[in-house]
PDB file of C-alpha atoms in Angstrom:
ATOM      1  CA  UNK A   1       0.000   0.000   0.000  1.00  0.00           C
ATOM      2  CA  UNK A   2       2.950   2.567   0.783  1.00  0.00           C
ATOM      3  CA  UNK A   3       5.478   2.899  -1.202  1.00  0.00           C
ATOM      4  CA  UNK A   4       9.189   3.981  -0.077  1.00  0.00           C
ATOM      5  CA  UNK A   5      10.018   7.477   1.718  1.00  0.00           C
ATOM      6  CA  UNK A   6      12.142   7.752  -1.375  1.00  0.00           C
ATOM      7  CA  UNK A   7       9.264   8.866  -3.316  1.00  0.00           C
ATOM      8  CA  UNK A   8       7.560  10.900  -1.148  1.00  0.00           C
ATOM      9  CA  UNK A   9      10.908  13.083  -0.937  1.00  0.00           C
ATOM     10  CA  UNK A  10      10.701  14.267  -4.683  1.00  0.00           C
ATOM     11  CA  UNK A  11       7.327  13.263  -5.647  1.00  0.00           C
ATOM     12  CA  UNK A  12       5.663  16.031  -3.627  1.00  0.00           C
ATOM     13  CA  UNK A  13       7.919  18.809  -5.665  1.00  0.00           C
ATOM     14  CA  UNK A  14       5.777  17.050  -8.640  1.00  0.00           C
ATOM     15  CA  UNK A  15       2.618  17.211  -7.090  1.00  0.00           C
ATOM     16  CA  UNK A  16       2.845  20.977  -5.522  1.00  0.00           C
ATOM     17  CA  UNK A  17       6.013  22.817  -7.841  1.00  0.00           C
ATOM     18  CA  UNK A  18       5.608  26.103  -5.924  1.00  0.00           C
ATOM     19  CA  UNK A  19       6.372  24.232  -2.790  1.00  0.00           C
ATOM     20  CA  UNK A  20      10.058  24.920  -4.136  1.00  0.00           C
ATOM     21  CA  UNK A  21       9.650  28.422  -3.827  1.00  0.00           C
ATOM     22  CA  UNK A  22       8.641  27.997  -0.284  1.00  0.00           C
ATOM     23  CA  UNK A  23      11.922  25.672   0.650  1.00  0.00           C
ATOM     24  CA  UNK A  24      14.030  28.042  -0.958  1.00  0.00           C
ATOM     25  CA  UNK A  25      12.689  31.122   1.571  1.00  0.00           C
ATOM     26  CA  UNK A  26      13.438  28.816   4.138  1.00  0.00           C
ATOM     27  CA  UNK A  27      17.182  27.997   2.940  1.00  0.00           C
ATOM     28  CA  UNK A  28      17.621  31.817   2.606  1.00  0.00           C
ATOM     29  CA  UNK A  29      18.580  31.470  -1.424  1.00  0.00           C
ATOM     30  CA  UNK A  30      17.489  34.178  -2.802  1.00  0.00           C
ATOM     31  CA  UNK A  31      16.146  33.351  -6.562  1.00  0.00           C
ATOM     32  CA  UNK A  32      14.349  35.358  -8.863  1.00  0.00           C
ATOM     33  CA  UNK A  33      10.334  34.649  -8.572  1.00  0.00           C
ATOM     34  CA  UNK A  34       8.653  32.238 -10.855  1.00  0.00           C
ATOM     35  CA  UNK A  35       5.907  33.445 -13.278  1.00  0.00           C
ATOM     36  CA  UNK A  36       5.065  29.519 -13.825  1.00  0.00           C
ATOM     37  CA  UNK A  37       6.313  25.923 -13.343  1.00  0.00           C
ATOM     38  CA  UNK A  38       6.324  22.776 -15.659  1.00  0.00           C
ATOM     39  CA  UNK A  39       7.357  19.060 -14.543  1.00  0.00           C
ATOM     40  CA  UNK A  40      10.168  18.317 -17.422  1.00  0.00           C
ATOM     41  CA  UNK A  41      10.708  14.879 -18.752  1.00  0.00           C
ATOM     42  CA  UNK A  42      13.150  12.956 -15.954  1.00  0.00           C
ATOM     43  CA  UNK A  43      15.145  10.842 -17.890  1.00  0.00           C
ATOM     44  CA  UNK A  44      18.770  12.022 -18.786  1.00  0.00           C
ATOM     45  CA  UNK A  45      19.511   9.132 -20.320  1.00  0.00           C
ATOM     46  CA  UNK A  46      22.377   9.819 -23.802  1.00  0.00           C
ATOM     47  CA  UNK A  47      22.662   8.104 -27.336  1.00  0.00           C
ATOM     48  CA  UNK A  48      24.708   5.293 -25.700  1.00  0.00           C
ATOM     49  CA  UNK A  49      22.867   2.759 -23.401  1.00  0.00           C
ATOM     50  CA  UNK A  50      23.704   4.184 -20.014  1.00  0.00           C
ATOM     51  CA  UNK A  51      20.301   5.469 -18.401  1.00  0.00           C
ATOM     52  CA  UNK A  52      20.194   8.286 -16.046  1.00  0.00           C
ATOM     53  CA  UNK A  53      17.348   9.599 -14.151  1.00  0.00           C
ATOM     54  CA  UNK A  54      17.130  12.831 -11.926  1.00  0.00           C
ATOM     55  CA  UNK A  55      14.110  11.825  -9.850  1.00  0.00           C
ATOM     56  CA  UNK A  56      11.898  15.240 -10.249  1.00  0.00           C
ATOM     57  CA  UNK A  57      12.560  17.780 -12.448  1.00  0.00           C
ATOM     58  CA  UNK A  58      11.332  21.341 -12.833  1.00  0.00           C
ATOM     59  CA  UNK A  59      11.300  24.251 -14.978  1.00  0.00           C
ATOM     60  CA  UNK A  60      10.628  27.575 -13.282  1.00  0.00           C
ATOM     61  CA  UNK A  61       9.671  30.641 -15.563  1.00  0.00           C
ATOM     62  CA  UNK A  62      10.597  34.028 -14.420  1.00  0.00           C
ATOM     63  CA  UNK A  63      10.460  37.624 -15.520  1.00  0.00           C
ATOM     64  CA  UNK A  64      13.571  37.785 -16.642  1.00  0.00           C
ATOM     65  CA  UNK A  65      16.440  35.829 -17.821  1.00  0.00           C
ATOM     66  CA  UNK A  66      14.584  33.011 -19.132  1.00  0.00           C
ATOM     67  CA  UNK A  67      14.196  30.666 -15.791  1.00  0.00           C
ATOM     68  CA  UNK A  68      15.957  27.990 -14.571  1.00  0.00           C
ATOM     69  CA  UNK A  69      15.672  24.205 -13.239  1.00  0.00           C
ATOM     70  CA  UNK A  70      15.650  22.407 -10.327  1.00  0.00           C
ATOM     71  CA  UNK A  71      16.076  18.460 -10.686  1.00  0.00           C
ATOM     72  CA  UNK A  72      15.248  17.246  -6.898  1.00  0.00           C
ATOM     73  CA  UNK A  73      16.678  14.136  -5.659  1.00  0.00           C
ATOM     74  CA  UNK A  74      15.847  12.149  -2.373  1.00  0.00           C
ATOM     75  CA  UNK A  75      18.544  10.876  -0.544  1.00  0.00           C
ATOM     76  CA  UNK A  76      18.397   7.912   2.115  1.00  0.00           C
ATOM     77  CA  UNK A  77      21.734   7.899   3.346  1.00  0.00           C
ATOM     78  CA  UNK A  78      25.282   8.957   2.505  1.00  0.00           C
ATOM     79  CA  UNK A  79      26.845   7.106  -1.087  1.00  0.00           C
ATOM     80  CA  UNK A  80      30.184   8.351  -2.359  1.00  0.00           C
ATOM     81  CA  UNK A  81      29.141   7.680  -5.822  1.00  0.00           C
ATOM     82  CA  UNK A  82      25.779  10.064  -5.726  1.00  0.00           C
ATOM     83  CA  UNK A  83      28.253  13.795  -5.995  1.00  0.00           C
ATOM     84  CA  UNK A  84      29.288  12.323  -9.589  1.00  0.00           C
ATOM     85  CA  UNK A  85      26.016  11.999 -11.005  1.00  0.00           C
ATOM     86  CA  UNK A  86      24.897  15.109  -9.448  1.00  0.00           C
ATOM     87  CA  UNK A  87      27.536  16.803 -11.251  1.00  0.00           C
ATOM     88  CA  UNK A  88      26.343  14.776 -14.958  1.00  0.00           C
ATOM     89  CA  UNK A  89      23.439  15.958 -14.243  1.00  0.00           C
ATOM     90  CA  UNK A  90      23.844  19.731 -13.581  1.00  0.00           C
ATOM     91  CA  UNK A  91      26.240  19.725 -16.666  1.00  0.00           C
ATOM     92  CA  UNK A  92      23.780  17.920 -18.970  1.00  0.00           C
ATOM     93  CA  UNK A  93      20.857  19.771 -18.124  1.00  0.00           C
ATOM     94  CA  UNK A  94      22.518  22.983 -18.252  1.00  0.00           C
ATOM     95  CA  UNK A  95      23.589  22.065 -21.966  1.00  0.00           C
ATOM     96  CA  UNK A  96      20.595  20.681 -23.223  1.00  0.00           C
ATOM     97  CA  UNK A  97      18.133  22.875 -22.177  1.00  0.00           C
ATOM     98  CA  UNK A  98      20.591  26.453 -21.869  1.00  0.00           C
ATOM     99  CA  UNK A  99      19.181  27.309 -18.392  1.00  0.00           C
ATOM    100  CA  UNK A 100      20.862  27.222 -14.993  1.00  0.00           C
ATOM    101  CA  UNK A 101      20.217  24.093 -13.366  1.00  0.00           C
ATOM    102  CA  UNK A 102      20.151  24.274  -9.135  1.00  0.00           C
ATOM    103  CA  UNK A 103      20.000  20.865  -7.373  1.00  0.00           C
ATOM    104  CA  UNK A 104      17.879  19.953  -4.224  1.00  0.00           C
ATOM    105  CA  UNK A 105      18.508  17.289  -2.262  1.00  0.00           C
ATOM    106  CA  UNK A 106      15.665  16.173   0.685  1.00  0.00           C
ATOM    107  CA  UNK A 107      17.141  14.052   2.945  1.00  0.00           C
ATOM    108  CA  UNK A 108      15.705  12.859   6.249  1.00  0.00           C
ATOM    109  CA  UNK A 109      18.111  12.158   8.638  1.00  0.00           C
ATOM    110  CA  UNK A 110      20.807  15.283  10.215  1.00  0.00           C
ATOM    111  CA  UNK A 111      24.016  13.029   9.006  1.00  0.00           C
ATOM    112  CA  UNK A 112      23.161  12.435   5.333  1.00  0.00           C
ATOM    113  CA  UNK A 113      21.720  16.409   4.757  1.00  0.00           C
ATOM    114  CA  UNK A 114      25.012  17.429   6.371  1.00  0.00           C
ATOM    115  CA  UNK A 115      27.182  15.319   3.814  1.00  0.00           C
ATOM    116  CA  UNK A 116      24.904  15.928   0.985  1.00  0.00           C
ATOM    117  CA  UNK A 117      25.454  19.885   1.954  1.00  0.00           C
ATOM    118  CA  UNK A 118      29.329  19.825   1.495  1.00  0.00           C
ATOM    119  CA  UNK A 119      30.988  20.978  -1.956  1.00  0.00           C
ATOM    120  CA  UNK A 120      32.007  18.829  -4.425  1.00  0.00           C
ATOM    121  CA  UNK A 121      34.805  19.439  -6.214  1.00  0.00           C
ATOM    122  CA  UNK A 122      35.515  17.754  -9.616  1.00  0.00           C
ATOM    123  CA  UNK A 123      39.302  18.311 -11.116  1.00  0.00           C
ATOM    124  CA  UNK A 124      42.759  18.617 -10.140  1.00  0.00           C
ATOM    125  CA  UNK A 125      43.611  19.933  -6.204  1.00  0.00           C
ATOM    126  CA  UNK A 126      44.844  23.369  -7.637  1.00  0.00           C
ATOM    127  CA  UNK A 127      42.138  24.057 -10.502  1.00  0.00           C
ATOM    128  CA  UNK A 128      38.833  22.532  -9.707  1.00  0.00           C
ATOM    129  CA  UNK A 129      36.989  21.985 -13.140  1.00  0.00           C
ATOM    130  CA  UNK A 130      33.709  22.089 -11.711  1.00  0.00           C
ATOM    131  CA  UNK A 131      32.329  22.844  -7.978  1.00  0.00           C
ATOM    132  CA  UNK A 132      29.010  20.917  -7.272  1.00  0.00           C
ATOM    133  CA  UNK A 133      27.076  22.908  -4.006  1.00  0.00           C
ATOM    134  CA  UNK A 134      23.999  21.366  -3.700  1.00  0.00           C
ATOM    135  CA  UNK A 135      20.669  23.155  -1.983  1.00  0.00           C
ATOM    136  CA  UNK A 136      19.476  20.518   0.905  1.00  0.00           C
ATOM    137  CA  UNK A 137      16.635  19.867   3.271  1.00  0.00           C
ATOM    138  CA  UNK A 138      16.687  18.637   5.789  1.00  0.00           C
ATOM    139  CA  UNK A 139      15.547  17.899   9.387  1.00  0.00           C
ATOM    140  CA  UNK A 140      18.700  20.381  10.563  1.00  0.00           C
ATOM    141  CA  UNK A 141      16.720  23.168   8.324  1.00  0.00           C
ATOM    142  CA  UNK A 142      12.883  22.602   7.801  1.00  0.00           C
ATOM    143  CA  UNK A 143      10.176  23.992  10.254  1.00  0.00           C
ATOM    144  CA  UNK A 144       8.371  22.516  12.689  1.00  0.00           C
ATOM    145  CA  UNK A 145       5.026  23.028  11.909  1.00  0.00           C
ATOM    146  CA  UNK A 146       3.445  21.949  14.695  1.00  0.00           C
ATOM    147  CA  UNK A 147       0.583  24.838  14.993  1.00  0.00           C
ATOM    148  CA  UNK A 148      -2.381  23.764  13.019  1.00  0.00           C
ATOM    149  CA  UNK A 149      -3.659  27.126  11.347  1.00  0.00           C
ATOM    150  CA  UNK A 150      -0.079  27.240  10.127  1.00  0.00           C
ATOM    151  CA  UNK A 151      -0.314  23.932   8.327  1.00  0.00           C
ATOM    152  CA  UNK A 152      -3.512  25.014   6.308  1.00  0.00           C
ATOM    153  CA  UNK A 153      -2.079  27.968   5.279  1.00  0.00           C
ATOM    154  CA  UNK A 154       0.743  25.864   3.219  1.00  0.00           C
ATOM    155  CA  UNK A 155      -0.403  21.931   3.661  1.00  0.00           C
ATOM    156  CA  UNK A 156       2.484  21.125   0.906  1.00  0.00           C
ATOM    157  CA  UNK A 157       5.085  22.479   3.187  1.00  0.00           C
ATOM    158  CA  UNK A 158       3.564  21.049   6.173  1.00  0.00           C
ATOM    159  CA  UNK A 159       3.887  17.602   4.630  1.00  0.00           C
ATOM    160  CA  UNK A 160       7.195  17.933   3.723  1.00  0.00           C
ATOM    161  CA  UNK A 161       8.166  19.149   7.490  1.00  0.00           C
ATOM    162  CA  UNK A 162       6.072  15.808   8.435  1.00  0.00           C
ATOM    163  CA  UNK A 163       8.255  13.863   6.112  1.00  0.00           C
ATOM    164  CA  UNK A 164      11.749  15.216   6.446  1.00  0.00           C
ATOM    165  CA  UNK A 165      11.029  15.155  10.674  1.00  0.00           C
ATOM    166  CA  UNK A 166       9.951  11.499  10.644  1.00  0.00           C
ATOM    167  CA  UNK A 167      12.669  10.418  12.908  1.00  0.00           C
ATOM    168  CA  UNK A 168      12.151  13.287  14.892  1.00  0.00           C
ATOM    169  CA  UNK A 169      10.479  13.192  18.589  1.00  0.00           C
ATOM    170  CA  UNK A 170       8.241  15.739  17.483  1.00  0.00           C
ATOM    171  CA  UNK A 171       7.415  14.366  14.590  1.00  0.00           C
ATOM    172  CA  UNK A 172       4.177  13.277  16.623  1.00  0.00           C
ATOM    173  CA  UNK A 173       3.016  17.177  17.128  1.00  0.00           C
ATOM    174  CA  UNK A 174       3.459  18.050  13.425  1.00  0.00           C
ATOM    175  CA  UNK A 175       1.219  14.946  12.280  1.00  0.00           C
ATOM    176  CA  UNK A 176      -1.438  16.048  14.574  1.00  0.00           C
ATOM    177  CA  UNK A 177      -0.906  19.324  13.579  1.00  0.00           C
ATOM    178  CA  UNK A 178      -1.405  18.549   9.948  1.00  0.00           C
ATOM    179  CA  UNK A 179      -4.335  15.660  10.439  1.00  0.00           C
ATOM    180  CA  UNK A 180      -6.296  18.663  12.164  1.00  0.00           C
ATOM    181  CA  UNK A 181      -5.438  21.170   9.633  1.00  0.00           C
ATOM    182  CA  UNK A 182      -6.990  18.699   7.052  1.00  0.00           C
ATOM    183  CA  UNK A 183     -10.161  18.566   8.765  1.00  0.00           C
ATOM    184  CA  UNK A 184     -13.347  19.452   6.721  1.00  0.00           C
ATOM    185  CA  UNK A 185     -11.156  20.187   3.699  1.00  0.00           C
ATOM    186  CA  UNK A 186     -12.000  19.069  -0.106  1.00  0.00           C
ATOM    187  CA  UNK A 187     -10.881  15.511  -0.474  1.00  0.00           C
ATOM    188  CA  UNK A 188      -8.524  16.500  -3.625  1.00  0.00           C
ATOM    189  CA  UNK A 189      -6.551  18.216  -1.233  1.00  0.00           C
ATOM    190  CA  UNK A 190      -6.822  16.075   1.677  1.00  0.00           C
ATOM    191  CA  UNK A 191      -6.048  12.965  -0.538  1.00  0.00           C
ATOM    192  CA  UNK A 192      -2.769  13.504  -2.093  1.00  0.00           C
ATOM    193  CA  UNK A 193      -1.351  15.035   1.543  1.00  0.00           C
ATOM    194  CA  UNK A 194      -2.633  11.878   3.386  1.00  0.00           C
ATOM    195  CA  UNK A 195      -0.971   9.755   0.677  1.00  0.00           C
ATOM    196  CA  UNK A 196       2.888  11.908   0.388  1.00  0.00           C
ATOM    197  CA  UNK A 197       2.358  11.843   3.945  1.00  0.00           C
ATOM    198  CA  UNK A 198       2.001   7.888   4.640  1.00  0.00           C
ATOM    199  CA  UNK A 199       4.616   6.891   1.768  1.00  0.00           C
ATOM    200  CA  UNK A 200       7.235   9.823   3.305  1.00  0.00           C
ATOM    201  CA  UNK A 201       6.994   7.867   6.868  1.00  0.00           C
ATOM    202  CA  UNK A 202       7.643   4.442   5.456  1.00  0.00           C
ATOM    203  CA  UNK A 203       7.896   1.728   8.139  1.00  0.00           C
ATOM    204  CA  UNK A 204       8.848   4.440  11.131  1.00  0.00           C
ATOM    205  CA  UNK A 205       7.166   4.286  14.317  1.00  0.00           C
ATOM    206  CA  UNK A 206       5.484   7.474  13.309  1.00  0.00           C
ATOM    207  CA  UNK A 207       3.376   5.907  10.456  1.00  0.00           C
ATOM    208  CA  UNK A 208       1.490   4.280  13.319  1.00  0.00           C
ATOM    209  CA  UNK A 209       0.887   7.922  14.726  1.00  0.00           C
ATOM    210  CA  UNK A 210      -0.385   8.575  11.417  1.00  0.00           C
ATOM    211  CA  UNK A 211      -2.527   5.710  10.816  1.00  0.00           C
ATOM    212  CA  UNK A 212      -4.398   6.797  14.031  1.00  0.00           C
ATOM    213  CA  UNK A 213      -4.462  10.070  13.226  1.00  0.00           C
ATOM    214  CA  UNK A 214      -6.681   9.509   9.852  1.00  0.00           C
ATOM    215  CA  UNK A 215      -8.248   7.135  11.164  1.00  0.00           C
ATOM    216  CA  UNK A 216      -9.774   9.431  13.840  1.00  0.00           C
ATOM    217  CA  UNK A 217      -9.251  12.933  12.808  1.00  0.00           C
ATOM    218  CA  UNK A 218      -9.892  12.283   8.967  1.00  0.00           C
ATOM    219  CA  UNK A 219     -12.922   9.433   9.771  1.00  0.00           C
ATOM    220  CA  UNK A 220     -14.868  11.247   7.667  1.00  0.00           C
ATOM    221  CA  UNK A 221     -12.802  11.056   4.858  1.00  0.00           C
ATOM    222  CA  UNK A 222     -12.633   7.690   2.458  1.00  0.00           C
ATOM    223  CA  UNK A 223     -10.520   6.724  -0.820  1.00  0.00           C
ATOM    224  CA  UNK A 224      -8.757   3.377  -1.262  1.00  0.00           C
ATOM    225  CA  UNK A 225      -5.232   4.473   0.916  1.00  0.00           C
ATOM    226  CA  UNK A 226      -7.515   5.853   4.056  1.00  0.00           C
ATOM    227  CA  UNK A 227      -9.555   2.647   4.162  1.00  0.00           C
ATOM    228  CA  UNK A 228      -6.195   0.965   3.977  1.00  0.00           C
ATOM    229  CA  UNK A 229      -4.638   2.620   6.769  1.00  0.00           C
ATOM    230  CA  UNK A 230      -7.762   2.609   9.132  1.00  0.00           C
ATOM    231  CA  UNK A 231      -7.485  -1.673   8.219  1.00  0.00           C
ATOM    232  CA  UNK A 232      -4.330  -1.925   8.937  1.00  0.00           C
ATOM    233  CA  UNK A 233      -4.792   0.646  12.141  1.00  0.00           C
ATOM    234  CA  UNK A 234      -6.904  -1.889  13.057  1.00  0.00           C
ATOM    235  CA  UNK A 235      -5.763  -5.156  12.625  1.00  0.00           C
ATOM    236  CA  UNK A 236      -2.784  -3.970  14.842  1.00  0.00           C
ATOM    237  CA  UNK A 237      -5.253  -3.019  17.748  1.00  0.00           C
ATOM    238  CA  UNK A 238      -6.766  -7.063  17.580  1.00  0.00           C
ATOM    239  CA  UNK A 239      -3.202  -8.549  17.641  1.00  0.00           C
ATOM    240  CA  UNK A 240      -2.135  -5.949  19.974  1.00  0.00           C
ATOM    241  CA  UNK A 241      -4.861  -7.005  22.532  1.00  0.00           C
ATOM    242  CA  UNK A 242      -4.570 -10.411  22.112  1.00  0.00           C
ATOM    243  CA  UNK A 243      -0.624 -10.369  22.782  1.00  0.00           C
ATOM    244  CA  UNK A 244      -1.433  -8.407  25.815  1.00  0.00           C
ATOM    245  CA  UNK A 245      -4.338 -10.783  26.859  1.00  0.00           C
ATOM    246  CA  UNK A 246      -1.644 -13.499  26.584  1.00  0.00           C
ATOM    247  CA  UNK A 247      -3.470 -15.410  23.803  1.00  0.00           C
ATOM    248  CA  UNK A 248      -1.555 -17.187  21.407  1.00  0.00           C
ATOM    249  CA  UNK A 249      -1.975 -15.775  17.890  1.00  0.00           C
ATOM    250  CA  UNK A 250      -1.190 -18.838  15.359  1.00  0.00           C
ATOM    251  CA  UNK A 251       0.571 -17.573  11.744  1.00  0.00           C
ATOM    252  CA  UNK A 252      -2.579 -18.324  10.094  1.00  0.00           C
ATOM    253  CA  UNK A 253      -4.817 -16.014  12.454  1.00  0.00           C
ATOM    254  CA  UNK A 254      -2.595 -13.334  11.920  1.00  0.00           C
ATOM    255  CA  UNK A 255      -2.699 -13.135   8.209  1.00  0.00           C
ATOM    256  CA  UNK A 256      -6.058 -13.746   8.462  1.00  0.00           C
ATOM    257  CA  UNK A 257      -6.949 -10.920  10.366  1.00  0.00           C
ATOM    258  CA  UNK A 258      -4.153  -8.747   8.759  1.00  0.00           C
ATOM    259  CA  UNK A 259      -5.416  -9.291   5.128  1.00  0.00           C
ATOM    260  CA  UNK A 260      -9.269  -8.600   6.246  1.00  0.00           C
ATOM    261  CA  UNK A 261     -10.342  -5.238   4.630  1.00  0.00           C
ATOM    262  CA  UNK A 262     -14.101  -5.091   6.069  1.00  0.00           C
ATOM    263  CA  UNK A 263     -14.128  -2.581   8.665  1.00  0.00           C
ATOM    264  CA  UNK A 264     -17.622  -4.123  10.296  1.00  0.00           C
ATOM    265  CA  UNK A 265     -16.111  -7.542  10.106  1.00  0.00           C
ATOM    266  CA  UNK A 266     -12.973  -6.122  12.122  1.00  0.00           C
ATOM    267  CA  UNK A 267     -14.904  -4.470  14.885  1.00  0.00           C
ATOM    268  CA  UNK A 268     -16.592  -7.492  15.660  1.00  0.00           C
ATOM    269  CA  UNK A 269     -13.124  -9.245  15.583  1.00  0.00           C
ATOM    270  CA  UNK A 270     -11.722  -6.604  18.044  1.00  0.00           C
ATOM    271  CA  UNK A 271     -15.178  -6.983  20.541  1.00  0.00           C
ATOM    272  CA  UNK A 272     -14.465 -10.794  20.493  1.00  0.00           C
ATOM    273  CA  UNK A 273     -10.849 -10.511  21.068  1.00  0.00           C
ATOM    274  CA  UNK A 274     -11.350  -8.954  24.466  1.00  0.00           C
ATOM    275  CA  UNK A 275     -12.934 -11.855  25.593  1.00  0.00           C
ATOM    276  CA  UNK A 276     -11.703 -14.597  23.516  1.00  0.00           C
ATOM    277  CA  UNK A 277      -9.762 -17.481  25.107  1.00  0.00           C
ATOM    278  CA  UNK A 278      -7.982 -18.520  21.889  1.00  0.00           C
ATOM    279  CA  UNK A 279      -7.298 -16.208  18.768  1.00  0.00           C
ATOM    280  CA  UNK A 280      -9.423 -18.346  16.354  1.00  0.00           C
ATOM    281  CA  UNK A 281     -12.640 -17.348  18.900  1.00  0.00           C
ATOM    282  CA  UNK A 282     -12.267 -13.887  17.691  1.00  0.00           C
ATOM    283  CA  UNK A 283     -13.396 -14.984  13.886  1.00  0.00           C
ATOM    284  CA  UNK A 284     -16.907 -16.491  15.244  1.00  0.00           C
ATOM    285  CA  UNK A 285     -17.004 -19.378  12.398  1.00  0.00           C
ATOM    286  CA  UNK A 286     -18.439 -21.598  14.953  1.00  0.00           C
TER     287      UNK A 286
END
């Protein structure tokens, strides 16, 4: 159902392209202000068979001097080969396109964002060629939105403060922050910020914060990923009190009850499981 942080980290640049304007504020780079974005073609690939692929990539349009890009990559953790394909693909974007390319990494842990932030340089000691200086974000730089009103006003940066904090203690007061925020809104926004949101925690503690949280604060709201959280939400709250019970959950019971999708069917597996004395009573086939 969720796919890898890894996603989340660029993906949301694709789904919300201002949200770069808002990062960059943040970072303190000053850049000129875009009249409009477009989501470019990602692959970087050349003539001969080695592919390439920058994982988002943006064209910003400005009032003057013709724009620029910004190819975003998400970065899990440090890898000494990642600065010379950062470089390729500054250098090849720059020449096919004619525009000044500017790379941001999103990173979500303090030690990869500060290697990630470090120059690069490419060529002999005495004469770099080429200086790489990528823009990052980061957990050491993004906000802490943890006030609610805040989070509506900019839900895209929100979720990327969720996303880059999701090792963070308070990662738990910015979900809350931006599950209430989300309250009573249209689903086409609520939907794609629940969904960046879920795939940006991956299998962190906090996704279970999250899972509550929409299942809760967002009950009202219903789409294929919510339903799927509030299931699995709750098929962790019958094996949770059946572990703490002492009952012994056989393999079978437990992908039984995590592969149910039937919300009525699971409450009435949760009532039983409070009083069941084995963990097939809870299914009521007898």
């Amino acid at each position: 159902m969720v796919s890898s942080p890894h996603e989340a980290m660029h993906r949301i640049f694709q789904e919300y392209p201002g949200l770069f304007s808002r990062v960059s504020e943040v970072l303190g780079v000053d850049l000129p202000h875009p009249t409009s974005v477009e989501a470019l073609p990602t692959d970087l690939t050349e003539a001969r068979p080695v592919e390439r692929r920058v994982d988002t990539l943006l064209r910003f349009e400005t009032a003057a001097d013709g724009g620029f890009l910004v190819a975003v990559e998400a970065q899990g953790r440090k890898d000494p080969a990642k600065p010379g394909s950062w470089a390729y693909y500054c250098a090849y974007l720059h020449e096919k396109y004619g525009l000044p390319p500017l790379l941001l990494v999103v990173c979500q842990d303090r030690a990869t964002a500060e290697w990630a932030s470090r120059p690069v340089r490419i060529g002999p000691r005495g004469w770099p060629t080429l200086t790489l200086r990528p823009l990052v974000a980061g957990p050491h730089n993004m906000p802490v939105i943890s006030d609610a009103v805040e989070a509506r006003k900019d839900l895209a940066l929100a979720t990327l403060s969720a996303i880059t904090h999701a090792c963070d203690p308070e990662v738990g007061v910015i979900l809350k922050a931006l599950s209430t925020a989300l309250r009573d809104m249209p689903e086409d926004l609520v939907n794609p910020v629940v969904e960046f949101t879920a795939q940006g925690l991956g299998n962190r503690p906090a996704a279970h914060i999250w899972r509550n949280l929409v299942a809760v604060d967002l009950s009202f709201y219903t789409s294929p990923l919510s339903d799927g959280i509030r299931a699995e939400s709750r098929a962790e709250d019958i094996l949770f009190v059946l572990e703490k019970r002492g009952v012994t959950i056989p393999d079978d019971v437990r992908e039984r009850v995590n592969d149910c999708e039937d919300p009525e069917i699971m409450r009435s597996w949760l009532a039983r499981a409070l009083t069941a004395a084995t963990a097939e009573e809870i299914f009521g086939d007898a």
